PDB file of C-alpha atoms and ligand atoms in Angstrom:
ATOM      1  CA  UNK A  24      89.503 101.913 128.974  1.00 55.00           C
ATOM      2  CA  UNK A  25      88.180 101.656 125.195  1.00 70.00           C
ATOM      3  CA  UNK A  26      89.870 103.181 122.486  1.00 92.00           C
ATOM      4  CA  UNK A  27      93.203 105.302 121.603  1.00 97.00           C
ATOM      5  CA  UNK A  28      94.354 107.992 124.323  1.00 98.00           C
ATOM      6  CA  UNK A  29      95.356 110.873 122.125  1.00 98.00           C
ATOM      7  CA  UNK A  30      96.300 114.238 123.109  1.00 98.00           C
ATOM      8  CA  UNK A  31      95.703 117.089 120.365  1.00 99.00           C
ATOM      9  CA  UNK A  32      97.235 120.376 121.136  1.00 99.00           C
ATOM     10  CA  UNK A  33      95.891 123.774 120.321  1.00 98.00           C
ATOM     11  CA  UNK A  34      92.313 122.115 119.915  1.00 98.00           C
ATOM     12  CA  UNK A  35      90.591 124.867 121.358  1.00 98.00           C
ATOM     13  CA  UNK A  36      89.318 126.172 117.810  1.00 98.00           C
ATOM     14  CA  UNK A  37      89.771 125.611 113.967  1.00 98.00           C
ATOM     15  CA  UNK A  38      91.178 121.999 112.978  1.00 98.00           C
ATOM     16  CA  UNK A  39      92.083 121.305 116.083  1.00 98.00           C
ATOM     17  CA  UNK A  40      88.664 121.026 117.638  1.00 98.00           C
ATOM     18  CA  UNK A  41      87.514 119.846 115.063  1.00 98.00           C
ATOM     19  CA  UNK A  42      90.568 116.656 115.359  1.00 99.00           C
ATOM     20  CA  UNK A  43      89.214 116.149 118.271  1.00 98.00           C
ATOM     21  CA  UNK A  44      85.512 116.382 117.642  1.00 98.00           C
ATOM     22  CA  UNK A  45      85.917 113.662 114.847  1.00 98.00           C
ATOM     23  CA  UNK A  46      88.098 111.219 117.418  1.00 98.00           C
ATOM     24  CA  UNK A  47      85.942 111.602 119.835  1.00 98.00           C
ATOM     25  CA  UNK A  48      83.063 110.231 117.771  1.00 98.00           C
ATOM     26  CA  UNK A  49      84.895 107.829 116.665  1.00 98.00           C
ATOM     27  CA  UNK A  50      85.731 106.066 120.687  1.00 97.00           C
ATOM     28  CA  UNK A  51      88.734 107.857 120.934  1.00 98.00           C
ATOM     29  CA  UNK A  52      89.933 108.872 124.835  1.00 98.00           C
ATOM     30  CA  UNK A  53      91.294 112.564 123.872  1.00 98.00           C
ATOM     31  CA  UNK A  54      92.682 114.988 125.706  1.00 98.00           C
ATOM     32  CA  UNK A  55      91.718 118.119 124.778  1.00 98.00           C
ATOM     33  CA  UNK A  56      94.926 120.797 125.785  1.00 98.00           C
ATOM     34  CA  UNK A  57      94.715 124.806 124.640  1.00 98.00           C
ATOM     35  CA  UNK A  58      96.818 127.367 126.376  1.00 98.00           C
ATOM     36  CA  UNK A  59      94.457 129.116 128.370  1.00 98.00           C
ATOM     37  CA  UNK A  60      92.110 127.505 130.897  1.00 97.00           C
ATOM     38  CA  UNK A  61      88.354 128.740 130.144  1.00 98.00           C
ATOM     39  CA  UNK A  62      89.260 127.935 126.527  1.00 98.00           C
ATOM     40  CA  UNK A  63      90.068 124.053 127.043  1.00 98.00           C
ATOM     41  CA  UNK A  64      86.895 124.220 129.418  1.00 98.00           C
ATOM     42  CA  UNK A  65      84.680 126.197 126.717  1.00 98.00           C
ATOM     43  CA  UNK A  66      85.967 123.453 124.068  1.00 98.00           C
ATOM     44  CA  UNK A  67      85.081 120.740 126.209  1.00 98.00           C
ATOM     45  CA  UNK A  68      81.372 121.981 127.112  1.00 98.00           C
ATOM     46  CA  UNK A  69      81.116 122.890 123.678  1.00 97.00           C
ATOM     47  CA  UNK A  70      81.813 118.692 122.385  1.00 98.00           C
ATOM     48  CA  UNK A  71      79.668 117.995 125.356  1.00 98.00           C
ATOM     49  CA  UNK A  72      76.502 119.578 124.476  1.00 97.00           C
ATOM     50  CA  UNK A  73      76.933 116.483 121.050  1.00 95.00           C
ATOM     51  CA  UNK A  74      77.138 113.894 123.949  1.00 97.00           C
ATOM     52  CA  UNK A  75      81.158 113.814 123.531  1.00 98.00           C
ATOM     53  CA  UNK A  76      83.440 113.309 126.388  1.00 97.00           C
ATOM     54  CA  UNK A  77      87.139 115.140 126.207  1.00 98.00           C
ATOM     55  CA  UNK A  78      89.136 115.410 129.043  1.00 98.00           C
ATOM     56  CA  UNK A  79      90.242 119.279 128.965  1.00 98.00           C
ATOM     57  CA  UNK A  80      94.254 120.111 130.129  1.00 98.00           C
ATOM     58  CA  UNK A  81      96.000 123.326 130.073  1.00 98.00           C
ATOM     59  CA  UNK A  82      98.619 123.046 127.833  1.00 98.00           C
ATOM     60  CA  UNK A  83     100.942 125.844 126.583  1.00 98.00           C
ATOM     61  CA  UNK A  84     103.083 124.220 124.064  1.00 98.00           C
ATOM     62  CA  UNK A  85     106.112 126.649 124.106  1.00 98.00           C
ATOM     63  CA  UNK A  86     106.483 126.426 128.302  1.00 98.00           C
ATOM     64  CA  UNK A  87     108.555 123.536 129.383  1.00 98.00           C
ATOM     65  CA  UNK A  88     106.335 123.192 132.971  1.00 98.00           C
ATOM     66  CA  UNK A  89     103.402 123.018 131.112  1.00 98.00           C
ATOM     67  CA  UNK A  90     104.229 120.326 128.696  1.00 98.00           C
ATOM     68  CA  UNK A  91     105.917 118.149 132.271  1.00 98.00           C
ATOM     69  CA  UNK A  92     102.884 118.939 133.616  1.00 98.00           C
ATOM     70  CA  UNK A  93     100.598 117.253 130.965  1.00 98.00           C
ATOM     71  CA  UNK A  94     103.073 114.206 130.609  1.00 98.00           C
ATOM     72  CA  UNK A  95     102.421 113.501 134.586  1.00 98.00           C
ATOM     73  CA  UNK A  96      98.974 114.084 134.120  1.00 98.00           C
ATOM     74  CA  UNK A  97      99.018 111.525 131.734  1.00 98.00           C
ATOM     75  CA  UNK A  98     100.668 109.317 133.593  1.00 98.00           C
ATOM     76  CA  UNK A  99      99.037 109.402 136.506  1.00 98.00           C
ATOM     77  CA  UNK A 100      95.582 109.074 134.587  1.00 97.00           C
ATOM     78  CA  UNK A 101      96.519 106.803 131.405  1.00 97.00           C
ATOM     79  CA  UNK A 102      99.949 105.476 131.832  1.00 97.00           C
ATOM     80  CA  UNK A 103     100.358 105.040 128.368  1.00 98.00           C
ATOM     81  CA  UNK A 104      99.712 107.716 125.370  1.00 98.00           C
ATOM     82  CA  UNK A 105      99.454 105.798 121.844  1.00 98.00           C
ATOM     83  CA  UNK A 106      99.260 109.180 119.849  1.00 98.00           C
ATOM     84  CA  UNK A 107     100.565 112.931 120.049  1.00 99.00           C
ATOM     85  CA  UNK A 108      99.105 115.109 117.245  1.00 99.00           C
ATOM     86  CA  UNK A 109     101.210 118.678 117.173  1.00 99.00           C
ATOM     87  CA  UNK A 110      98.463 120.545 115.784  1.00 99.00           C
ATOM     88  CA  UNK A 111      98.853 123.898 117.825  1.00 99.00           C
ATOM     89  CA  UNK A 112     100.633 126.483 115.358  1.00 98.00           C
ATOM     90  CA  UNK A 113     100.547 130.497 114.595  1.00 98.00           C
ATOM     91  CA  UNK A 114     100.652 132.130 111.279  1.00 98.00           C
ATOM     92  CA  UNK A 115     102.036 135.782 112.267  1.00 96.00           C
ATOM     93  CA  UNK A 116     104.076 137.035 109.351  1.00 89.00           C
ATOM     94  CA  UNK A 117     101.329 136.563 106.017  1.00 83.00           C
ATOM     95  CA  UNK A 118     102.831 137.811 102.975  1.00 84.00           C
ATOM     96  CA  UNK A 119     106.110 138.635 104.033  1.00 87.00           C
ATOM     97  CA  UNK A 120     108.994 138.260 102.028  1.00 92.00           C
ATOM     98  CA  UNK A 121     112.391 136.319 102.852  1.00 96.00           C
ATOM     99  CA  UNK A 122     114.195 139.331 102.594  1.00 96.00           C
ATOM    100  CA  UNK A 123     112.065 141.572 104.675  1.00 95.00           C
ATOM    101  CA  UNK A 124     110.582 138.789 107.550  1.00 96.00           C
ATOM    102  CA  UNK A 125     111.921 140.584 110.906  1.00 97.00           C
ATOM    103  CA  UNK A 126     114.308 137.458 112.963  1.00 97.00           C
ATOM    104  CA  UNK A 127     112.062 138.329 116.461  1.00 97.00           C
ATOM    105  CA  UNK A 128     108.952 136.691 114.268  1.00 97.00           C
ATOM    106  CA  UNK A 129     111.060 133.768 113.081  1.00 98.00           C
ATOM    107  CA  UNK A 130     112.342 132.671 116.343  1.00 98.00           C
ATOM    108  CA  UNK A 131     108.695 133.012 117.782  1.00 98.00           C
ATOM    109  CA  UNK A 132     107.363 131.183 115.071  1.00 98.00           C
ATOM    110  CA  UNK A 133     110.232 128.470 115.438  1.00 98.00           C
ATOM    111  CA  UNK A 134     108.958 128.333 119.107  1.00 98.00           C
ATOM    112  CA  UNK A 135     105.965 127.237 118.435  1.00 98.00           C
ATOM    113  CA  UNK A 136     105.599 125.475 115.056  1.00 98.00           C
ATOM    114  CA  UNK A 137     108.641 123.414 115.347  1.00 99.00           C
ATOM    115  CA  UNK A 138     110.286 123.597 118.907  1.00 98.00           C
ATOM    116  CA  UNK A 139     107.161 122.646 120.616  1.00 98.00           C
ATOM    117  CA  UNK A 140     106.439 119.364 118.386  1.00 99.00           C
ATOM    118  CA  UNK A 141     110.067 118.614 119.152  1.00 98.00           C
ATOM    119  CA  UNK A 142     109.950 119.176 123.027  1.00 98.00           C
ATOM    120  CA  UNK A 143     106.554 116.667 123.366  1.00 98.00           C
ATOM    121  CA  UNK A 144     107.704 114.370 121.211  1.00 98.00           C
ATOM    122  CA  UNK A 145     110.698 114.094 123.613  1.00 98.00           C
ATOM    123  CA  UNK A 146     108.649 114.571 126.637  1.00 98.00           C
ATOM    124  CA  UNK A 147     105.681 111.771 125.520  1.00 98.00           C
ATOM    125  CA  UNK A 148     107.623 109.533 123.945  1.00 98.00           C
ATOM    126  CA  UNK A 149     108.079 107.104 127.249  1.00 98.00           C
ATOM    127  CA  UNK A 150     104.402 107.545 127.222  1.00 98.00           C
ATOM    128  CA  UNK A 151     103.906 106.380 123.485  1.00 98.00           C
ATOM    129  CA  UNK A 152     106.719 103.325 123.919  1.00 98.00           C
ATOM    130  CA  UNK A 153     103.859 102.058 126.360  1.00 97.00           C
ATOM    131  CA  UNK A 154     101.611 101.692 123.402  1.00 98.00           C
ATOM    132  CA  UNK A 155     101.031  98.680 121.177  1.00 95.00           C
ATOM    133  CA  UNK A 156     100.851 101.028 118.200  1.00 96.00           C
ATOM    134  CA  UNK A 157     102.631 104.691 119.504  1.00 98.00           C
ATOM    135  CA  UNK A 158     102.160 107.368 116.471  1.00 98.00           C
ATOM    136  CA  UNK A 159     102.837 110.728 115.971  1.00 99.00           C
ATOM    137  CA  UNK A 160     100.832 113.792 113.679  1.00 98.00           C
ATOM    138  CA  UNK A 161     102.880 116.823 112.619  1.00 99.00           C
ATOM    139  CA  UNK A 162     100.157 119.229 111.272  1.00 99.00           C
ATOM    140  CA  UNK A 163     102.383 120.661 108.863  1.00 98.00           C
ATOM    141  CA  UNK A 164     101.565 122.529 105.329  1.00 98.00           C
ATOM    142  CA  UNK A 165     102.066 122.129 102.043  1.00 98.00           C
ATOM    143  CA  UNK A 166     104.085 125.848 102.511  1.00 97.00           C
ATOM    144  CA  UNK A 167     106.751 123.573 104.312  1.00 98.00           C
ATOM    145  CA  UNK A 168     107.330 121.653 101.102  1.00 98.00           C
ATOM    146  CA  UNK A 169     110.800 122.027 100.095  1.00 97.00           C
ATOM    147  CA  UNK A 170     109.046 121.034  96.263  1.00 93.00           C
ATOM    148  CA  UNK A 171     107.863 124.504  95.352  1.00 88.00           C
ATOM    149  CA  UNK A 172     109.019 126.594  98.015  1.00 96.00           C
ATOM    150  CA  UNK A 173     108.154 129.948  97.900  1.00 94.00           C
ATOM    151  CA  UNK A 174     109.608 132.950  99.657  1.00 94.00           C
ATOM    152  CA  UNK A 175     106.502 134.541 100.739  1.00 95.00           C
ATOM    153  CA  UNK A 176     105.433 133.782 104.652  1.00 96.00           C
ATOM    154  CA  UNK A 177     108.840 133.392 105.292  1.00 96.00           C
ATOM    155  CA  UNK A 178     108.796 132.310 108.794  1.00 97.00           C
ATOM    156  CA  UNK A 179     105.354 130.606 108.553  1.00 98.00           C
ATOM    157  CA  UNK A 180     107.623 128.106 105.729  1.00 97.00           C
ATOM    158  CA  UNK A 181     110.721 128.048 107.596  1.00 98.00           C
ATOM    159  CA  UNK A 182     108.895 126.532 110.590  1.00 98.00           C
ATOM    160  CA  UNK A 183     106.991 124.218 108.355  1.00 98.00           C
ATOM    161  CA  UNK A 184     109.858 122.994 106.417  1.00 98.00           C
ATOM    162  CA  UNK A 185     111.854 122.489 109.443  1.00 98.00           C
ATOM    163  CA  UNK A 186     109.468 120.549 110.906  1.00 99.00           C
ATOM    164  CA  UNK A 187     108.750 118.202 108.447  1.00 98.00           C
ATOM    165  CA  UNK A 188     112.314 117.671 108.256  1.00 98.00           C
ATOM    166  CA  UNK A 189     111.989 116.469 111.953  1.00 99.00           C
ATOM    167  CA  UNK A 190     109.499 114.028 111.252  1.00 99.00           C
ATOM    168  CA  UNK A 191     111.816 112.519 109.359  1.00 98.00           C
ATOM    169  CA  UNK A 192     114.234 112.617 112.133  1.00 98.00           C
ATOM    170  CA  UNK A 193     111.858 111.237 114.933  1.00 98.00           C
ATOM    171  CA  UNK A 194     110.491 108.733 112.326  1.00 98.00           C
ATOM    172  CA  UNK A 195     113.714 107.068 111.706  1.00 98.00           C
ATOM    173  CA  UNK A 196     114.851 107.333 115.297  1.00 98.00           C
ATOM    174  CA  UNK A 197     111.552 106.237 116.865  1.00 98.00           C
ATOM    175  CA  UNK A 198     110.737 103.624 114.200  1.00 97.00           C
ATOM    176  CA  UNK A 199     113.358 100.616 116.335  1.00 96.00           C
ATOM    177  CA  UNK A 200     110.175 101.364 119.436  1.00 97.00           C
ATOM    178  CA  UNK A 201     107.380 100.699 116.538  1.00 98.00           C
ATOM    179  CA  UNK A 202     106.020 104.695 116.725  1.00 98.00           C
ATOM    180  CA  UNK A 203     104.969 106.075 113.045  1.00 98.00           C
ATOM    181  CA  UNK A 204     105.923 109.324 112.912  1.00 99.00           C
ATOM    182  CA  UNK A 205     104.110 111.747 110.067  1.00 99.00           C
ATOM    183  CA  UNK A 206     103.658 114.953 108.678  1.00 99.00           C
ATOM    184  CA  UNK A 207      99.770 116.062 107.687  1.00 98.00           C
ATOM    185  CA  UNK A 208      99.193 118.539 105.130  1.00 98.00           C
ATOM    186  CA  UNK A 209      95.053 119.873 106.140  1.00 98.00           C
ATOM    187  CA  UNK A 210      94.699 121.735 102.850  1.00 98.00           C
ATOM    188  CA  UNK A 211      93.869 125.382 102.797  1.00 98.00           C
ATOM    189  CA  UNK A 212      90.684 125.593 105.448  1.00 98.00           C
ATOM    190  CA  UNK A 213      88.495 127.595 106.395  1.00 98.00           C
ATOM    191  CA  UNK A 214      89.859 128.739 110.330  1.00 98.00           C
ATOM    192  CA  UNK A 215      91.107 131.735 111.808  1.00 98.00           C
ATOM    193  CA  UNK A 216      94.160 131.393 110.422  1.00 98.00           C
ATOM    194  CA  UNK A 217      93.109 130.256 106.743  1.00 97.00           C
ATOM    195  CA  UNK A 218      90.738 132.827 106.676  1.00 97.00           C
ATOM    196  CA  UNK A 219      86.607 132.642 104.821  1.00 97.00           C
ATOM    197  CA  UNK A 220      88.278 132.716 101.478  1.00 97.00           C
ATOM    198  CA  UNK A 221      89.594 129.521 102.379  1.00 98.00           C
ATOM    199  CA  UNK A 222      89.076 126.334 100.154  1.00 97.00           C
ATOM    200  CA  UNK A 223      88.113 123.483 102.637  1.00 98.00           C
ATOM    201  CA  UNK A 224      85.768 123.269 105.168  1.00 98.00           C
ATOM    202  CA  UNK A 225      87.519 122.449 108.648  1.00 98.00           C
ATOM    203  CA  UNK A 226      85.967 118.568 108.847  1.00 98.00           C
ATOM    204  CA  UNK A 227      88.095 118.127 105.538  1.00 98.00           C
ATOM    205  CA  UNK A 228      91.129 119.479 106.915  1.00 98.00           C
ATOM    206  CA  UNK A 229      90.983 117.185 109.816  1.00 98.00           C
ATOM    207  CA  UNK A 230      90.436 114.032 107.640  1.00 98.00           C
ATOM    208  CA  UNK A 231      93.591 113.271 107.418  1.00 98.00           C
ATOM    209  CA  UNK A 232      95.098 113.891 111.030  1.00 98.00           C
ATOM    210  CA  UNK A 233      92.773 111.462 112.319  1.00 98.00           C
ATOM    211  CA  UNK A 234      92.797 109.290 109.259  1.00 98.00           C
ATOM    212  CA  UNK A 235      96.638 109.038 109.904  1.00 98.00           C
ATOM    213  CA  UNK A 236      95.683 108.879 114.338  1.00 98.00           C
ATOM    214  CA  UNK A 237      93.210 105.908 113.904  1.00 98.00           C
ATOM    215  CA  UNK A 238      93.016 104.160 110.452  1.00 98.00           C
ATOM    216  CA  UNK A 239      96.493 104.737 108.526  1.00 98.00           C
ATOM    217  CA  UNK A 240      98.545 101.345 108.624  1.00 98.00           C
ATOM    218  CA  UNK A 241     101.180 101.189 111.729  1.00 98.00           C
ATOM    219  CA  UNK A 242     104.120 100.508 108.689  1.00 98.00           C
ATOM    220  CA  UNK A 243     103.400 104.382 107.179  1.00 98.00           C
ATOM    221  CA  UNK A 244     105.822 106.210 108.524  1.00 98.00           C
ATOM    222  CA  UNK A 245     108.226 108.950 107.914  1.00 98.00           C
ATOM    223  CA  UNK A 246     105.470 109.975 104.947  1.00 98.00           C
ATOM    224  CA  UNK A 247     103.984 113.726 104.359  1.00 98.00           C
ATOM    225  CA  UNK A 248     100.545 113.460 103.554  1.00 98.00           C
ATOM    226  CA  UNK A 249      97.457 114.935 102.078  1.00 98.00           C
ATOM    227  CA  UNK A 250      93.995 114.028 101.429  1.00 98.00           C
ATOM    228  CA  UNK A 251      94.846 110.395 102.829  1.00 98.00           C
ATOM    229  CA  UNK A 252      97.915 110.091 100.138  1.00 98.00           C
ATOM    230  CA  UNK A 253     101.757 110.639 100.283  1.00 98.00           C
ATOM    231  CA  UNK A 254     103.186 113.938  98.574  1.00 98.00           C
ATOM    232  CA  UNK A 255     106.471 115.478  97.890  1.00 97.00           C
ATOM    233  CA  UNK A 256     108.245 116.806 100.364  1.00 98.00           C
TER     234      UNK A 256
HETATM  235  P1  NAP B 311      93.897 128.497 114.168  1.00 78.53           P
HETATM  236  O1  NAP B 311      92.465 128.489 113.857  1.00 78.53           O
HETATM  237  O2  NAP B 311      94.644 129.790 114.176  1.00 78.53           O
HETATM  238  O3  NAP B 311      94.136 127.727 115.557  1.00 78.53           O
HETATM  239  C1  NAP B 311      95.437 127.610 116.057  1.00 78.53           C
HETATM  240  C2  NAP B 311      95.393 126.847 117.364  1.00 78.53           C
HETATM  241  O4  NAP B 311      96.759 126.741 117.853  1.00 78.53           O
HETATM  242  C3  NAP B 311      94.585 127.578 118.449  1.00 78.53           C
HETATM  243  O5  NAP B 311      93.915 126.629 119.238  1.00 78.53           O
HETATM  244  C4  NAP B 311      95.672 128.267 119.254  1.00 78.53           C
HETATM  245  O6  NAP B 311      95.321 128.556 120.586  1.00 78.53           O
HETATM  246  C5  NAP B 311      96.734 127.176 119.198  1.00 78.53           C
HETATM  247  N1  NAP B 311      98.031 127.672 119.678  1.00 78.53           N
HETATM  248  C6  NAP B 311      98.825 128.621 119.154  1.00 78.53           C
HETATM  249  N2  NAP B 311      99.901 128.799 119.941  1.00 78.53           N
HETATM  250  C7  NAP B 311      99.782 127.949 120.988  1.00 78.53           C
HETATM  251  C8  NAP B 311     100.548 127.667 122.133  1.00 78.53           C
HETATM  252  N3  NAP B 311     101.697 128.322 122.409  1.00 78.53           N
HETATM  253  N4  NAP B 311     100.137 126.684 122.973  1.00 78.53           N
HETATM  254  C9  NAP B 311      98.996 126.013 122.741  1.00 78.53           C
HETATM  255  N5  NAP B 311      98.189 126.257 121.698  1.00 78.53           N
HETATM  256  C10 NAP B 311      98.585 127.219 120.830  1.00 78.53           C
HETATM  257  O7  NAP B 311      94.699 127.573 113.131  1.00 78.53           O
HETATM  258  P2  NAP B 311      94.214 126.295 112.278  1.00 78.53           P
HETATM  259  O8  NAP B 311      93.910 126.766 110.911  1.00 78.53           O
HETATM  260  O9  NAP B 311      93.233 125.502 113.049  1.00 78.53           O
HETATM  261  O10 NAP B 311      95.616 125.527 112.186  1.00 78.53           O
HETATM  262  C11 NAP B 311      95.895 124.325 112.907  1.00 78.53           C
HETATM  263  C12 NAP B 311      97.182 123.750 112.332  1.00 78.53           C
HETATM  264  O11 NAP B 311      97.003 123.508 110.922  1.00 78.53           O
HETATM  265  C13 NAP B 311      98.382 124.689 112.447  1.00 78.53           C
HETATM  266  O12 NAP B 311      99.550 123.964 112.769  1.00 78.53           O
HETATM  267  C14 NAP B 311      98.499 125.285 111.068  1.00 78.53           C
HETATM  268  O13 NAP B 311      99.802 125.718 110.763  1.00 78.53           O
HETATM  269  C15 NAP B 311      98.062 124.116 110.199  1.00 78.53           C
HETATM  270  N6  NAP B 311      97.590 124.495 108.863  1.00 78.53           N
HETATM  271  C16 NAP B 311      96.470 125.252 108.704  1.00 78.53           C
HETATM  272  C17 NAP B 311      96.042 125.579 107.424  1.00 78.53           C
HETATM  273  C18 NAP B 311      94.806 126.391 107.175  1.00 78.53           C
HETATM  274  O14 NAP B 311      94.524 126.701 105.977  1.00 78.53           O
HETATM  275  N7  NAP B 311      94.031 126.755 108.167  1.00 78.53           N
HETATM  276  C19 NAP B 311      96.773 125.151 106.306  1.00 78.53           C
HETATM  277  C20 NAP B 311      97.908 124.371 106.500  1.00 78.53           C
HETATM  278  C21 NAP B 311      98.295 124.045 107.789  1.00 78.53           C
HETATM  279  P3  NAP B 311      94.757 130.013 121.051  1.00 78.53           P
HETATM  280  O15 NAP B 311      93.269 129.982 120.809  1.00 78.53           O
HETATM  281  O16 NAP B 311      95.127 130.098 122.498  1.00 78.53           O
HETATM  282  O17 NAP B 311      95.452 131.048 120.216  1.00 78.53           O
END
């Protein structure tokens, strides 16, 4: 099979699609996963009708079967995986402040912008060891920056910031198997969650994610980066 196998979670819409979209054109196998069913399979016609070929998978990144289920679908169908982009994430609190941001939204927002990056990293890791060059793509956000942090999205930043501190964590721990492990910062786009005010258009905010996928050298890792370059943490 030609090119990287690359899974891209919540690439139903916004820069996730559009991840995919730009791997896909470049040779990349990806595997297209969003939560619900019709919308992998809407995705997937959609990169279809440009002559693209995803392979769509259910893939609910907070529910433990559904993350075994995509690591034995991999298996069965790839046996290796050389890169795991956590791009799937929710915005639900906006402006709130620390002192008002109700704990129900934080531990929902942990679930999915931090827990779920952890739990496939651990789940696809055997599957990226099996790769000459193994990497993995926290879409993170410059709110997660411990430089400058604010106190307004509270849980939105608390998520962010605690996962780019596990990059650091799988980086250093994953770096003895040869698997770079970064954090990607897409800018303020223009999605659903980034809203039409937004500065970047969504091909720009998925620059980097694949830049750091397919073209970044195997020895960066550990980094948080932006616009192809490494920033503060
Ligand atoms: P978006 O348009 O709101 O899309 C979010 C994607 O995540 C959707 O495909 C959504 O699926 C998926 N998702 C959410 N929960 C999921 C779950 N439990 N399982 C599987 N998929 C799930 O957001 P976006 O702007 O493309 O953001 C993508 C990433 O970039 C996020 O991690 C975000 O934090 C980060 N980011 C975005 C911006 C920005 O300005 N847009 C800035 C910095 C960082 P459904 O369709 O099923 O909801």
């Amino acid at each position: 099979m030609k090119g990287k196998t690359i899974v891209v979670t919540g690439a139903n819409r916004g820069i996730g699609y559009e991840i995919a979209r730009q791997l896909l054109a470049r040779g990349s196998q990806v595997i297209l996963t969003a939560r619900k069913s019709e919308a992998a399979q809407a995705a997937a016609e959609g990169l279809e009708k440009d002559g693209l070929k995803p392979t769509a998978q259910v893939l609910d990144v907070t529910r433990h079967e559904s993350v075994e289920a995509l690591s034995q679908f991999i298996q069965a169908k790839f046996g290796k995986l050389d890169v795991l982009i956590n791009n799937a994430g929710i915005l639900l609190d906006q402006d709130t402040e620390v002192m008002q941001v109700d704990l129900g939204t934080v531990r929902t927002t942990l679930e999915t912008n931090t827990l779920a990056p952890l739990h496939l990293a651990q789940r696809l890791t055997p599957l990226l060891r099996a790769s000459a060059s193994g990497r993995i793509i926290n879409v993170s956000s410059g709110m997660g920056a411990l430089t400058g942090m604010g106190s307004d999205h509270a849980a939105y930043r608390l998520s962010k910031a605690a996962l780019n501190a596990l990059t650091l964590m799988l980086a250093a721990t994953l770096q003895a198997d040869g698997i770079a492990v970064n954090a990607a910062c897409p800018g303020w786009v223009r999605t659903d969650m980034g809203g039409p005010n937004a500065e970047r258009p969504v091909a720009q905010g998925a620059d980097t994610p694949v830049w750091l996928a397919l073209d970044a050298p195997q020895n960066l890792t550990g980094k948080f980066v932006r616009d192809r370059r490494v920033i503060e943490w």
